C-alpha positions in Angstrom: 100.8 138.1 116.0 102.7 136.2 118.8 99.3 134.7 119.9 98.6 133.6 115.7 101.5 131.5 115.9 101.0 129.8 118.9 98.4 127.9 116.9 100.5 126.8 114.0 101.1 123.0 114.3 104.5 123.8 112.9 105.6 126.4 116.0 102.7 124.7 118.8 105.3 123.4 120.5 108.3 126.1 120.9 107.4 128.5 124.1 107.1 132.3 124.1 110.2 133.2 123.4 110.9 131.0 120.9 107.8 131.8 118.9 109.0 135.5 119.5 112.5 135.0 117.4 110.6 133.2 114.9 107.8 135.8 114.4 111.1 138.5 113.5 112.1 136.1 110.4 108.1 136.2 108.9 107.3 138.6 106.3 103.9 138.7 106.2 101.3 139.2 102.7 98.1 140.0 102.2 97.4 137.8 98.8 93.7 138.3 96.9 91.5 135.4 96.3 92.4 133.4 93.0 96.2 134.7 92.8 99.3 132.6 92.1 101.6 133.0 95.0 104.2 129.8 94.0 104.2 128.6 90.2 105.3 125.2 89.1 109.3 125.0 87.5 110.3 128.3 89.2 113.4 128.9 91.6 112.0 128.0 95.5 113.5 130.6 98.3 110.7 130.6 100.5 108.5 128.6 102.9 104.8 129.7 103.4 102.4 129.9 106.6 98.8 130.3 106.2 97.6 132.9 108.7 94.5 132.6 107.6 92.3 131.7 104.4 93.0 129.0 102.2 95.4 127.5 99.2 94.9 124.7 96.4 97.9 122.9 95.1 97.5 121.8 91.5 99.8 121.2 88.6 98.7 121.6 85.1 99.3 118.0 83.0 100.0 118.1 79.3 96.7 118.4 78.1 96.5 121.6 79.7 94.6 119.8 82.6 94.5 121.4 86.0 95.4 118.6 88.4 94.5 119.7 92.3 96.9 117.8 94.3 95.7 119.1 97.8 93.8 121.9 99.5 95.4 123.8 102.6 93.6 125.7 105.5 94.9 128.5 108.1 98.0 126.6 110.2 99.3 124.9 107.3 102.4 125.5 105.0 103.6 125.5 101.9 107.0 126.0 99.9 109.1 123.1 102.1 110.4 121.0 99.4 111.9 123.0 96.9 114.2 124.3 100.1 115.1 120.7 101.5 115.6 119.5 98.2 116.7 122.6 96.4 114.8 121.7 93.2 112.5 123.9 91.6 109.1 124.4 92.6 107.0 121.0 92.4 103.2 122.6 91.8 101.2 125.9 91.7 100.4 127.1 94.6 97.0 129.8 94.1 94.9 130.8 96.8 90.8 130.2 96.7 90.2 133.4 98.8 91.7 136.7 100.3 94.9 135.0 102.5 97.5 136.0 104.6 100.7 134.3 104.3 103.9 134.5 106.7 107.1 134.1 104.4 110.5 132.6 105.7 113.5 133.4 103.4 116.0 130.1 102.7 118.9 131.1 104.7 116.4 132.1 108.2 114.3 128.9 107.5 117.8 127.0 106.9 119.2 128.3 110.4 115.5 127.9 112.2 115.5 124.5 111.8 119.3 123.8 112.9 118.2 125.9 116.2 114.7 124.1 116.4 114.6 120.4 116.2 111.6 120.5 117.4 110.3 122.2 114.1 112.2 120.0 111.8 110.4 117.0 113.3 107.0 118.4 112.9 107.8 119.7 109.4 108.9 115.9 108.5 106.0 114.7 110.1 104.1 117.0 108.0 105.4 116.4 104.8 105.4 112.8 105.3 101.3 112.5 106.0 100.8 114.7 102.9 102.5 112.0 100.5 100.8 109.5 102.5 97.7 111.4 101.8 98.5 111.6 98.3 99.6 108.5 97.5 96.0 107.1 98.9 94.4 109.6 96.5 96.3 107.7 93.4 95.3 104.5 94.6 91.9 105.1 95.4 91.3 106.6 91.9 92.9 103.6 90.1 90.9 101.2 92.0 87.9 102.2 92.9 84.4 104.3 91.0 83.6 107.5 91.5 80.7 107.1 94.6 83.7 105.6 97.0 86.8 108.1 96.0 83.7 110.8 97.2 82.9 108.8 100.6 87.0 108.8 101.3 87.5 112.0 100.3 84.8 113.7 102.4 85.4 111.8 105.5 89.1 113.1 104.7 88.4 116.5 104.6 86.0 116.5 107.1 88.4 115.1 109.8 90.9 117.4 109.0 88.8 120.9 107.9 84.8 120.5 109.9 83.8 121.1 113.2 81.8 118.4 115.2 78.7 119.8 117.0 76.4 118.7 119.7 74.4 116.6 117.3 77.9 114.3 116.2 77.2 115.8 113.0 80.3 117.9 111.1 79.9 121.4 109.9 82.3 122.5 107.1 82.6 124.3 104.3 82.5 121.9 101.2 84.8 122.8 97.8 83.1 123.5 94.9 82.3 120.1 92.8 84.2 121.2 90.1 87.2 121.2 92.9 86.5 117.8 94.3 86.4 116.9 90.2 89.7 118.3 89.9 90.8 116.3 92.9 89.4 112.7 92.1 89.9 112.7 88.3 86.4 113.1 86.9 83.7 115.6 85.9 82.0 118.3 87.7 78.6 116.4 86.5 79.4 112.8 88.0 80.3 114.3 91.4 76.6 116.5 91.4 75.1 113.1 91.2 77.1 111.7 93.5 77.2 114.6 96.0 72.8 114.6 95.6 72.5 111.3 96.3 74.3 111.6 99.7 72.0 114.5 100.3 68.9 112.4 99.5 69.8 109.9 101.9 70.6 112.8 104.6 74.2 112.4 104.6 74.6 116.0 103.8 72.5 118.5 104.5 73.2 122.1 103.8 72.6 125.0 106.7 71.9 128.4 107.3 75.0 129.8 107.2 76.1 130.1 103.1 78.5 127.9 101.9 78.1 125.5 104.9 77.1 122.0 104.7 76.7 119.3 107.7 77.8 115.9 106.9 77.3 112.3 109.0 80.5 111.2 109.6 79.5 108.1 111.1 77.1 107.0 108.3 80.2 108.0 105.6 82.2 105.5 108.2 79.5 102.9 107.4 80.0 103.1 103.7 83.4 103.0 104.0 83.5 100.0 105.8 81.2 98.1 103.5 83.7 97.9 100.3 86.9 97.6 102.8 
């Protein structure tokens, strides 16, 4: 487990033994796909590390609505505000397939982080390029139609999720449209059209492996570029 934690950005850059007296404060979970692990309102104690698999954040709007704020991957965690902030929890966390989660209890994050400055940077650092992140998601879909949110969204999450190959193409494994919907505030429908016509034009192509897509990051640069 000492080596899994070496490659959380939030620990990459304590040494051995200071990885090895944080490892002693994780509980760790093995969580089903499609189960709640944090729910919006309640009481937060906890911060969350994915060990591996993968989280949506969402919050559910008055018309019963589920907003999806943000997706999270293995290295990234969850749970921080409600304990800088001591508010209750801001969103629902759910996970989209079978995860592993490290937990750190409020009073052993609380002391980490006066022993580590080191993580309480990164964790700022962190926290701060996901309201960045955010906040250019709200902008985006006030000001602009559905084709351009998709082209800055999936040059987004290809940066931060795919894998470049020898070809300069990105492999990665694409949400569902109805989760890039949920995401840019429209339907399932208009993000099919929108998601085919990239395909047409060989911007995405799917592969062998299921659930896999390639997508040209440089020609989704180009698009980008011509409404900047």
């Amino acid at each position: 487990m000492h080596d899994l934690l070496r490659f959380v950005p939030l620990f990459s850059e304590l040494d051995k033994q200071e990885i090895e007296s944080v490892q002693k404060l994780i509980t760790f979970h093995e969580v089903p796909k499609k189960t709640v692990v944090l729910q919006e309102g309640e009481d937060g104690n906890s911060l969350f590390i994915i060990i591996n698999g993968s989280v949506k954040i969402s919050y559910y709007a008055p018309d019963g609505r589920e907003v999806v704020l943000s997706l999270l991957g293995e290295g990234a965690f969850f749970g921080e505000m409600s304990l800088l902030d001591k508010e209750p929890r801001s969103a629902t966390v759910s996970t989209l397939d079978h995860t592993r989660l490290g937990q750190i209890r409020r009073h052993d994050f609380e002391r980490l982080l006066l022993q580590n400055p080191k993580i309480a940077l990164k964790l700022l650092t962190e926290t701060v390029g996901r309201l960045r992140r955010t906040s250019k998601i709200l902008e985006r879909i006030s000001t602009m139609d559905v084709p351009h949110r998709l082209y800055y969204y999936l040059k987004d999450f290809g940066d931060r999720f795919g894998k470049e190959g020898a070809d300069g193409m990105v492999t990665v494994q694409l949400p569902t449209h109805q989760m890039i919907a949920d995401q840019l505030s429209t339907s399932r429908e208009t993000i099919s059209r929108a998601v085919s016509a990239l395909k047409k034009d060989g911007i995405i192509i799917k592969v062998d492996n299921p659930g896999d897509s390639k997508m040209d990051m440089a020609s989704l640069e180009v698009l980008l570029q011509a409404i900047s």
